[in-house]
PDB file of N, CA, C and O in Angstrom:
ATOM      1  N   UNK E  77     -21.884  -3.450 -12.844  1.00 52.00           N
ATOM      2  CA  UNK E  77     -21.154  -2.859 -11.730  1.00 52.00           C
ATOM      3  C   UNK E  77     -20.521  -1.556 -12.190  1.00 52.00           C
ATOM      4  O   UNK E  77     -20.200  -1.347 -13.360  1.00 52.00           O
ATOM      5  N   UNK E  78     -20.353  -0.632 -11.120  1.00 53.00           N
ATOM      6  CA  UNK E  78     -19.960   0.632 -11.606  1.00 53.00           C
ATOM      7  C   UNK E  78     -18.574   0.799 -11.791  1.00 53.00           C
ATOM      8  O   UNK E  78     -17.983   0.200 -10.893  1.00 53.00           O
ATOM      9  N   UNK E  79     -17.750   1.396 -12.625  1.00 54.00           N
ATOM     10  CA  UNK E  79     -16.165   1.155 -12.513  1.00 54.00           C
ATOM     11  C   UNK E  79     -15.879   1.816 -11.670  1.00 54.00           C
ATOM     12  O   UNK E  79     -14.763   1.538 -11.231  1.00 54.00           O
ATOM     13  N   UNK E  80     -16.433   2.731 -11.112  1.00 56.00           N
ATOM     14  CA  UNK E  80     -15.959   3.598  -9.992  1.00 56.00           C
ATOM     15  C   UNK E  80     -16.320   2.843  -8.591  1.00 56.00           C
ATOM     16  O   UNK E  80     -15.985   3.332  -7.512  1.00 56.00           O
ATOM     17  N   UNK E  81     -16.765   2.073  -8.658  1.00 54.00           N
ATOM     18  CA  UNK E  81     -16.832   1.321  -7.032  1.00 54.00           C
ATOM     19  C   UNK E  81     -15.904   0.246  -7.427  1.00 54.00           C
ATOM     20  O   UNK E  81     -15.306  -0.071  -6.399  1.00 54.00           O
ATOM     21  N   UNK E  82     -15.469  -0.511  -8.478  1.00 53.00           N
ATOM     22  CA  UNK E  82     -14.720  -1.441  -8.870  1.00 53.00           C
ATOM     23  C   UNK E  82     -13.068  -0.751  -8.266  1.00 53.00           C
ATOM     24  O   UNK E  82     -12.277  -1.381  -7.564  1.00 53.00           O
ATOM     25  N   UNK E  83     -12.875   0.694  -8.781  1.00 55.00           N
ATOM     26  CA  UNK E  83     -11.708   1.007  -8.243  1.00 55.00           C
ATOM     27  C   UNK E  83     -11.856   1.394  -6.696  1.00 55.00           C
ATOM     28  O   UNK E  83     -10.873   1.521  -5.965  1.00 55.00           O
ATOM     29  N   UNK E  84     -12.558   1.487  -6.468  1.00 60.00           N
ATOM     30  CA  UNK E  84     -12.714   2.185  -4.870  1.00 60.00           C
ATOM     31  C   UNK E  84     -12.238   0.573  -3.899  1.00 60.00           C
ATOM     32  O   UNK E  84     -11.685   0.487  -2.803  1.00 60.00           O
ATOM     33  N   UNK E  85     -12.666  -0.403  -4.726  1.00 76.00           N
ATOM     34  CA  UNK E  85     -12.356  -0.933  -3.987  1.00 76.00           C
ATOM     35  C   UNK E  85     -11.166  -2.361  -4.397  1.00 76.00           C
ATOM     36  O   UNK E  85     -11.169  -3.533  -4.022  1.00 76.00           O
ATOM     37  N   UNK E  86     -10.378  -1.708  -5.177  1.00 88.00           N
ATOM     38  CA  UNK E  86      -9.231  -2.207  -5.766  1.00 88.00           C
ATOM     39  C   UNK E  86      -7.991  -1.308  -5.173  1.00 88.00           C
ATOM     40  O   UNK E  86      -6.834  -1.727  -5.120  1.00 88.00           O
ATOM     41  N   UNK E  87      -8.336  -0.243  -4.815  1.00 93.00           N
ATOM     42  CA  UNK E  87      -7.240   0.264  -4.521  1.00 93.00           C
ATOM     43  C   UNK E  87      -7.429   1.145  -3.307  1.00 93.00           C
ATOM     44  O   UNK E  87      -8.554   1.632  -3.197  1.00 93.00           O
ATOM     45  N   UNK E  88      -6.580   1.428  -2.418  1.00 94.00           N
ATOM     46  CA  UNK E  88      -6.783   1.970  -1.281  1.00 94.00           C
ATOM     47  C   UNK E  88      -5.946   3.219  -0.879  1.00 94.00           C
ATOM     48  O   UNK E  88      -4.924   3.413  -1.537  1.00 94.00           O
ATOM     49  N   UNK E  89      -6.187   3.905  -0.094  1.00 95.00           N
ATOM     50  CA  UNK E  89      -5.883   5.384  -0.012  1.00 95.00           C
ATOM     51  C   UNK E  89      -4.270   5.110   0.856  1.00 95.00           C
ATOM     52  O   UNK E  89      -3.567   4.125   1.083  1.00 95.00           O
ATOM     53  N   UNK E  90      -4.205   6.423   1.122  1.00 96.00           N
ATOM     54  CA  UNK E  90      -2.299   6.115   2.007  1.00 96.00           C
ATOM     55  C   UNK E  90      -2.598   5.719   3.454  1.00 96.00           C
ATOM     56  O   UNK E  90      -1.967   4.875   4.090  1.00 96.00           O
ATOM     57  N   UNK E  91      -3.917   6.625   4.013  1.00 96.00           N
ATOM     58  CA  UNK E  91      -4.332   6.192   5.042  1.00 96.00           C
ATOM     59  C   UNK E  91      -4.781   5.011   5.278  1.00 96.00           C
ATOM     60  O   UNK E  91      -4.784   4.701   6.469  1.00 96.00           O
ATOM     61  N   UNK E  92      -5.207   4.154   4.458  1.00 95.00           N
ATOM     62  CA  UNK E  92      -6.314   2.605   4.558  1.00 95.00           C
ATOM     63  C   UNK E  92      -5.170   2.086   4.737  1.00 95.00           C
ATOM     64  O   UNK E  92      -4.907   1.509   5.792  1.00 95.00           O
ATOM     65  N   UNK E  93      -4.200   2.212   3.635  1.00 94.00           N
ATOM     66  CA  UNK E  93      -2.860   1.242   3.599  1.00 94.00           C
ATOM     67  C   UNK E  93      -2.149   1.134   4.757  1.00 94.00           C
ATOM     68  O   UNK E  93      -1.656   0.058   5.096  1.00 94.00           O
ATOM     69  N   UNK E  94      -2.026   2.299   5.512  1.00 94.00           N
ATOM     70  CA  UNK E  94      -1.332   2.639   7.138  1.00 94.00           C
ATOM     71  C   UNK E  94      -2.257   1.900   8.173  1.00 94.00           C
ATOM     72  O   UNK E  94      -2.115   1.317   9.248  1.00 94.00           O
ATOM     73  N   UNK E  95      -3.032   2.145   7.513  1.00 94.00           N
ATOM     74  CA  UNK E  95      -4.649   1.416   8.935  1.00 94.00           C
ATOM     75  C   UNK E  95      -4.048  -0.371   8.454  1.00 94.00           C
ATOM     76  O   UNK E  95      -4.053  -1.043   9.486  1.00 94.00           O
ATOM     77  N   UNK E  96      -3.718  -0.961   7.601  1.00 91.00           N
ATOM     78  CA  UNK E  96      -3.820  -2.300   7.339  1.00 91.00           C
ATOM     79  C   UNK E  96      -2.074  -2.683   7.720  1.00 91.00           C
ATOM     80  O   UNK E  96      -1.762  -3.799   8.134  1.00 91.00           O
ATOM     81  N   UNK E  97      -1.018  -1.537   7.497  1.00 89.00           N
ATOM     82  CA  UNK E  97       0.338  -2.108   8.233  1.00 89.00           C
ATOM     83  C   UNK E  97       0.636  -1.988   9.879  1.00 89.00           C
ATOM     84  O   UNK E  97       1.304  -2.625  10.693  1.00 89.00           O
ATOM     85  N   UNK E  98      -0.250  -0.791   9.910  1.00 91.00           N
ATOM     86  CA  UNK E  98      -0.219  -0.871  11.468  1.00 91.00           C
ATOM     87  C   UNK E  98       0.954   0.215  11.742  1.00 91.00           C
ATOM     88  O   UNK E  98       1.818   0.246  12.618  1.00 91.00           O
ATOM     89  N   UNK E  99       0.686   1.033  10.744  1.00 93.00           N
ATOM     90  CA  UNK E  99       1.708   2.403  10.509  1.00 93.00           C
ATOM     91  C   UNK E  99       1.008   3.747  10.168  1.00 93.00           C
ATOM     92  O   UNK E  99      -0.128   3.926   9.729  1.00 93.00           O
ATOM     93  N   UNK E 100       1.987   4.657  10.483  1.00 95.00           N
ATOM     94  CA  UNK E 100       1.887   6.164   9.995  1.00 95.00           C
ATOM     95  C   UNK E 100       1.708   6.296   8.353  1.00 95.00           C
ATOM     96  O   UNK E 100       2.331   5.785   7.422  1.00 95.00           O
ATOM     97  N   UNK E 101       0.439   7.324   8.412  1.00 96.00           N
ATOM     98  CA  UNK E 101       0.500   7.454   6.921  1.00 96.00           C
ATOM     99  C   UNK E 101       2.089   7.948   6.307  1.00 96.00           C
ATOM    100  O   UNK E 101       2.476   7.693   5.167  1.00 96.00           O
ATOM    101  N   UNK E 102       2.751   8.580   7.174  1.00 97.00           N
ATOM    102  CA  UNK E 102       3.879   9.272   6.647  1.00 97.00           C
ATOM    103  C   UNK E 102       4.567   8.196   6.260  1.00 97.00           C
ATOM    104  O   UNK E 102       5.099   8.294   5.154  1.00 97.00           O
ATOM    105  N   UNK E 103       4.724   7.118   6.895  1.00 95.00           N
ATOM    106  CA  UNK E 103       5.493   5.998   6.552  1.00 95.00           C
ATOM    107  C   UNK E 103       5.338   5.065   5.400  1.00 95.00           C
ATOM    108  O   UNK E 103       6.214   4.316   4.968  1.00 95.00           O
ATOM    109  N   UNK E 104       3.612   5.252   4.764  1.00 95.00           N
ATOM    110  CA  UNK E 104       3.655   4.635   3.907  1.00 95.00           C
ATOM    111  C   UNK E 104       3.999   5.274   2.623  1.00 95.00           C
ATOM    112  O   UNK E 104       4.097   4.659   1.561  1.00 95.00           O
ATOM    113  N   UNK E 105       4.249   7.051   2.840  1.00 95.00           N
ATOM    114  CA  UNK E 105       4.592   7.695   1.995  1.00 95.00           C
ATOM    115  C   UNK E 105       5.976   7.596   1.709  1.00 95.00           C
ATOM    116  O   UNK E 105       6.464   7.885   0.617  1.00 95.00           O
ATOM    117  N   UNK E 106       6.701   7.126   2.837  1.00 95.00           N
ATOM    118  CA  UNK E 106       8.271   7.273   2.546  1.00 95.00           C
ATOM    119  C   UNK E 106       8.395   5.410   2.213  1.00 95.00           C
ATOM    120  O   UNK E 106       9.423   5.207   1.568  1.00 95.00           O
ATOM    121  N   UNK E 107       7.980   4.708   2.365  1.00 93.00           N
ATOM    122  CA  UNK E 107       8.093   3.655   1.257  1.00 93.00           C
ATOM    123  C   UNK E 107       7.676   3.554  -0.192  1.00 93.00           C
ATOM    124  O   UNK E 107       8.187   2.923  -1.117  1.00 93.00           O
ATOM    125  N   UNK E 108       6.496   4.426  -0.143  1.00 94.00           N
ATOM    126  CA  UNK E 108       6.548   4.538  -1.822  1.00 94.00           C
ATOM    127  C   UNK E 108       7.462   5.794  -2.305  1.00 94.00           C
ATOM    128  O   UNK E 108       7.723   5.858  -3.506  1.00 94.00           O
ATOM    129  N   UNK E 109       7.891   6.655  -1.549  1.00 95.00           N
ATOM    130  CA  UNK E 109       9.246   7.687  -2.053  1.00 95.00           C
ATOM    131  C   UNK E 109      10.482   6.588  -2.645  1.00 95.00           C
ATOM    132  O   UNK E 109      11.001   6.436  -3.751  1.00 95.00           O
ATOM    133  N   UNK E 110      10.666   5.877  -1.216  1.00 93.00           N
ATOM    134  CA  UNK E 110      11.861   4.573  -1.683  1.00 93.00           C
ATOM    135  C   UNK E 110      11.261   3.470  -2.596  1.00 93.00           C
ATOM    136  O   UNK E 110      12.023   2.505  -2.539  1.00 93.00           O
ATOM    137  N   UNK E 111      10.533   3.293  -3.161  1.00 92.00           N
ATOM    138  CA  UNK E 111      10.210   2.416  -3.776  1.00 92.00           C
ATOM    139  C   UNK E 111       9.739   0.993  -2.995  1.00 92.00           C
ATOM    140  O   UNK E 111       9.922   0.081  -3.801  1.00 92.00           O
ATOM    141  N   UNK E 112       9.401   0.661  -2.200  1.00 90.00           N
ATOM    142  CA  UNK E 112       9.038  -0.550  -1.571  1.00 90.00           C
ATOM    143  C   UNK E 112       8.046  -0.614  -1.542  1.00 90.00           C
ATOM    144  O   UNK E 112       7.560  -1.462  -0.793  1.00 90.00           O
ATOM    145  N   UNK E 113       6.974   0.432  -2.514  1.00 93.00           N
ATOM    146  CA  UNK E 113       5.528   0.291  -2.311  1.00 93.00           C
ATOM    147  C   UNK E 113       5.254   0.824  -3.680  1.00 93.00           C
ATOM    148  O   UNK E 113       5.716   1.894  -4.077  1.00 93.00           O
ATOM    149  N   UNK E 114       4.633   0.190  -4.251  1.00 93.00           N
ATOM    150  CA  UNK E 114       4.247   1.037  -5.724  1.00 93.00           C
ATOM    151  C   UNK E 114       2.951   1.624  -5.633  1.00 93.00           C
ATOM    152  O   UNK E 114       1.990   0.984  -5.209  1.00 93.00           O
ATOM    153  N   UNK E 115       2.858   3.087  -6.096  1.00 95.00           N
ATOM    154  CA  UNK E 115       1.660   4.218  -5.762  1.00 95.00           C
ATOM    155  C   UNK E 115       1.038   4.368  -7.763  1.00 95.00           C
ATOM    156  O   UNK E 115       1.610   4.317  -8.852  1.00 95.00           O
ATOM    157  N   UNK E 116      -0.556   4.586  -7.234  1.00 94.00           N
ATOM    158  CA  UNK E 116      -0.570   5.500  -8.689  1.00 94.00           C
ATOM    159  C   UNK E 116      -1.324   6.645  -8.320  1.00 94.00           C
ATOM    160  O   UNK E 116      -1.862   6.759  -7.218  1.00 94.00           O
ATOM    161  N   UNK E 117      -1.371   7.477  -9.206  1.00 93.00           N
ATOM    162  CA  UNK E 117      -1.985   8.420  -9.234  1.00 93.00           C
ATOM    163  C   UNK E 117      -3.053   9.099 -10.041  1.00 93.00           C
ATOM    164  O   UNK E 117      -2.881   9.688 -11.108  1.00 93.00           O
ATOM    165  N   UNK E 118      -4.195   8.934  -9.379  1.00 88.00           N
ATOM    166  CA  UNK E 118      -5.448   9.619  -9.568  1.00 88.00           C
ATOM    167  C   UNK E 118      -6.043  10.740  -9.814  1.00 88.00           C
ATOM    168  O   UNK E 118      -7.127  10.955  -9.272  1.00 88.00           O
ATOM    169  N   UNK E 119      -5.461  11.707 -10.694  1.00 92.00           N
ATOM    170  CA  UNK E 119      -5.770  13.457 -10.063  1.00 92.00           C
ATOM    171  C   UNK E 119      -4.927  13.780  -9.021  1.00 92.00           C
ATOM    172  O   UNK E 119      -3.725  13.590  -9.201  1.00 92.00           O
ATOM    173  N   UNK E 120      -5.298  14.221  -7.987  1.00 93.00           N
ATOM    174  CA  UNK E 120      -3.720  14.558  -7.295  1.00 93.00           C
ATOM    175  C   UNK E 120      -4.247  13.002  -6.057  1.00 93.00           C
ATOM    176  O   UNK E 120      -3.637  12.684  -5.036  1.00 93.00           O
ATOM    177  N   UNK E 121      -5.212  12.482  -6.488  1.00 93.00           N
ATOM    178  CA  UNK E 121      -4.542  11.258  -5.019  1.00 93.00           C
ATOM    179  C   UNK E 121      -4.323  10.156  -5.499  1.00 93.00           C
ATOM    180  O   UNK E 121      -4.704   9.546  -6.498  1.00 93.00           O
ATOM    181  N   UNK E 122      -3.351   9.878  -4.283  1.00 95.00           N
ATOM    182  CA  UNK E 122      -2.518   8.534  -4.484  1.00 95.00           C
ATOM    183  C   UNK E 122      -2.845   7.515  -3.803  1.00 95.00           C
ATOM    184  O   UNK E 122      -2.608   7.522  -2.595  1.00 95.00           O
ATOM    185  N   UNK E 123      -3.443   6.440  -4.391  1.00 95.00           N
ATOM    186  CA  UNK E 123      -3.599   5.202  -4.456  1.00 95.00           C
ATOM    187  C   UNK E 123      -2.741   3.936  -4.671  1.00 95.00           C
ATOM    188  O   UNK E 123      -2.041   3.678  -5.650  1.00 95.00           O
ATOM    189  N   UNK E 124      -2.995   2.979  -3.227  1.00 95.00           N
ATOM    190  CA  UNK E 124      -2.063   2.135  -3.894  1.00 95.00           C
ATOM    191  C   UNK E 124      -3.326   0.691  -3.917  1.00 95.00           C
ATOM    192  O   UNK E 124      -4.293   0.447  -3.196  1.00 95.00           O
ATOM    193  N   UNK E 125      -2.637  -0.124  -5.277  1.00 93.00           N
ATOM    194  CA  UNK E 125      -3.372  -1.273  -5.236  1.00 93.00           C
ATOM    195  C   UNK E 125      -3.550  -2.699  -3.939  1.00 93.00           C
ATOM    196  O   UNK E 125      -2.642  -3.444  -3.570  1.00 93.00           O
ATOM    197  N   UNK E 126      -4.566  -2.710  -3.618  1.00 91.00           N
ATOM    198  CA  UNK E 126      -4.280  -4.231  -2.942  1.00 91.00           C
ATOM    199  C   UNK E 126      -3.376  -5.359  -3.221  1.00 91.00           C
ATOM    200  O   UNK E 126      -2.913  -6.004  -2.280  1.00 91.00           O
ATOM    201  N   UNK E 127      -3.024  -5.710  -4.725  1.00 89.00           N
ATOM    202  CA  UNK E 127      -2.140  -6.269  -4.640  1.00 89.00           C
ATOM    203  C   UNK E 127      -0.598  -6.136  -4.301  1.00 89.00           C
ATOM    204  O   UNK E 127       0.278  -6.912  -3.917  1.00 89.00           O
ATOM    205  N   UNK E 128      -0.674  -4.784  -4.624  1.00 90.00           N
ATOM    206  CA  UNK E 128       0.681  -4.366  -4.863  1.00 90.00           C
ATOM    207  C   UNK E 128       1.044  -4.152  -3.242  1.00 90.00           C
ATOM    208  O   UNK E 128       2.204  -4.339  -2.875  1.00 90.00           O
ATOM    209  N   UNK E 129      -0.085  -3.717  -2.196  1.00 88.00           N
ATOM    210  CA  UNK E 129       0.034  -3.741  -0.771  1.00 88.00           C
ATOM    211  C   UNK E 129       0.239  -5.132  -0.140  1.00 88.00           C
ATOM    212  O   UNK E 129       0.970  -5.270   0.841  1.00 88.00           O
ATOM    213  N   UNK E 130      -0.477  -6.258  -0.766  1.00 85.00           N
ATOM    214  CA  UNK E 130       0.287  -7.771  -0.728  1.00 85.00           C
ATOM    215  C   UNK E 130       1.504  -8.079  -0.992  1.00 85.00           C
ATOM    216  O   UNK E 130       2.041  -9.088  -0.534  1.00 85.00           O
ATOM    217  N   UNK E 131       2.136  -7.154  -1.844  1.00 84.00           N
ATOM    218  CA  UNK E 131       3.194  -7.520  -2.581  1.00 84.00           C
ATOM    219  C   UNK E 131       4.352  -7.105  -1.195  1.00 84.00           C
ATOM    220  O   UNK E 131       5.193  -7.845  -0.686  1.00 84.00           O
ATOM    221  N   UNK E 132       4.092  -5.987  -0.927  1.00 83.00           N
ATOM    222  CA  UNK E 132       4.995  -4.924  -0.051  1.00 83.00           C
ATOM    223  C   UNK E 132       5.372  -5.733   1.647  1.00 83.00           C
ATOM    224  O   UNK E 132       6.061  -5.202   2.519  1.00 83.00           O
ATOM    225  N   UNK E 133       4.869  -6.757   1.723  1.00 75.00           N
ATOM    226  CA  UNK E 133       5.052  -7.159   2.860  1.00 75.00           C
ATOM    227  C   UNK E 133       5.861  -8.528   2.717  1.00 75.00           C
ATOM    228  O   UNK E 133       5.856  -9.248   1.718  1.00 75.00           O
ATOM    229  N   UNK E 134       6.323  -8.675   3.507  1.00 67.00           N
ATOM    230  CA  UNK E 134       7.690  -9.804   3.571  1.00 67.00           C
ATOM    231  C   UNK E 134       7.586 -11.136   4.523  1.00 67.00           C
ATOM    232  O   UNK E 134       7.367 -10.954   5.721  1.00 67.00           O
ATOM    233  N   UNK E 135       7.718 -12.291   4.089  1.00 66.00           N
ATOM    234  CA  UNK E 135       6.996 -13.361   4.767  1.00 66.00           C
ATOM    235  C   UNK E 135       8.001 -13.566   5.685  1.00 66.00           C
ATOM    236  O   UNK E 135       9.138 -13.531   5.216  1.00 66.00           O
ATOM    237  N   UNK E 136       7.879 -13.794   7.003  1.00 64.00           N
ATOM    238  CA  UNK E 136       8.521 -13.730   8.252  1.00 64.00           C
ATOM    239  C   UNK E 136       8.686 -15.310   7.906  1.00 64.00           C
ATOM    240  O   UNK E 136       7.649 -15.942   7.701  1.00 64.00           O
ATOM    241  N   UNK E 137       9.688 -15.847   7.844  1.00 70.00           N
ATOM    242  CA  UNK E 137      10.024 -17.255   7.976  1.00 70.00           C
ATOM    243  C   UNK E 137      10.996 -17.419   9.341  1.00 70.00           C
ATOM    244  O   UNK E 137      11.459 -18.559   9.300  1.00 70.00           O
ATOM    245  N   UNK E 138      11.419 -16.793  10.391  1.00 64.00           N
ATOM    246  CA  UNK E 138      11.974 -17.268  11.160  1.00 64.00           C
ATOM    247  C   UNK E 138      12.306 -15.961  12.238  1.00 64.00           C
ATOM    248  O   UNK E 138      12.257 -14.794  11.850  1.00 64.00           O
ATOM    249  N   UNK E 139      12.525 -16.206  13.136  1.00 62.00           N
ATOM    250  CA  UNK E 139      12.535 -15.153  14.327  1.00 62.00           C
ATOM    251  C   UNK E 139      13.558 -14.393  13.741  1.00 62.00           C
ATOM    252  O   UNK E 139      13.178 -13.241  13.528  1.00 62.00           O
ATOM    253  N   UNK E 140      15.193 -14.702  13.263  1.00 59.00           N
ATOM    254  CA  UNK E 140      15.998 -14.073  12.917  1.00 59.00           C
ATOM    255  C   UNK E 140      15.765 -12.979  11.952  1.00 59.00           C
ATOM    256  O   UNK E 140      16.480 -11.996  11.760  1.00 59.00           O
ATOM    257  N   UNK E 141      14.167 -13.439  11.118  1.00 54.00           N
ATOM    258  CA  UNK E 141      13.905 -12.479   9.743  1.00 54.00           C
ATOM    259  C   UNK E 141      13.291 -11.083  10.245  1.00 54.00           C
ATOM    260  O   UNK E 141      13.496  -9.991   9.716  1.00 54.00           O
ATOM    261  N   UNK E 142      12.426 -11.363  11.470  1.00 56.00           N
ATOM    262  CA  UNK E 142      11.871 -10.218  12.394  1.00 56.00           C
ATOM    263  C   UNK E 142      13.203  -9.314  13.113  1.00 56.00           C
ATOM    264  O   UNK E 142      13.143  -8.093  12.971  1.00 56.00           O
ATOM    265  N   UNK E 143      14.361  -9.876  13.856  1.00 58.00           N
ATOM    266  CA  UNK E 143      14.819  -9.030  14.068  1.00 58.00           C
ATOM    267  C   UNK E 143      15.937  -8.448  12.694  1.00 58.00           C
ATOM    268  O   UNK E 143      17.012  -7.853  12.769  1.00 58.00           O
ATOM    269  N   UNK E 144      15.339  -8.800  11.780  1.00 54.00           N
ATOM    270  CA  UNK E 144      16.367  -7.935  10.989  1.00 54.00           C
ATOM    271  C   UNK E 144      18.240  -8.924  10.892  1.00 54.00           C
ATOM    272  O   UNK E 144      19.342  -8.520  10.521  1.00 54.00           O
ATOM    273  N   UNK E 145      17.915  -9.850  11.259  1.00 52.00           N
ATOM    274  CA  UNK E 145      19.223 -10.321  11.049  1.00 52.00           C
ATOM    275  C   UNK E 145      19.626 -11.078   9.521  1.00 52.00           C
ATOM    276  O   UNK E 145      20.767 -11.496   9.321  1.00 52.00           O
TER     277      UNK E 145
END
């Protein structure tokens, strides 16, 4: 297998990551600015891992957790 399709598809662009939260790329940029998303960097693009995009999301255990209470 090629390592370059191995990463292509280990890690995903700012846009893929926005296409999979159901958000603005800008938004996934200002969570990895704040840290709630860990980015790496490739040459000048930034990639974030699938896991680490697993990681970034928060398990809704109860209606109160959705509105933020």
């Amino acid at each position: 297998m090629n390592t370059n399709t191995t990463i292509a598809r280990d890690f995903l662009s700012v846009d893929e990551a926005a296409a999979i939260f159901g958000v603005s790329s800008k938004t996934v940029r200002r969570m990895i600015s704040r840290g709630e998303l860990r980015a790496k960097k490739f040459g000048t693009l930034i990639r974030i891992s699938r896991t680490d995009l697993d990681r970034a999301g928060r398990p809704v255990t109860s209606l109160a957790t959705v509105g933020g209470e």
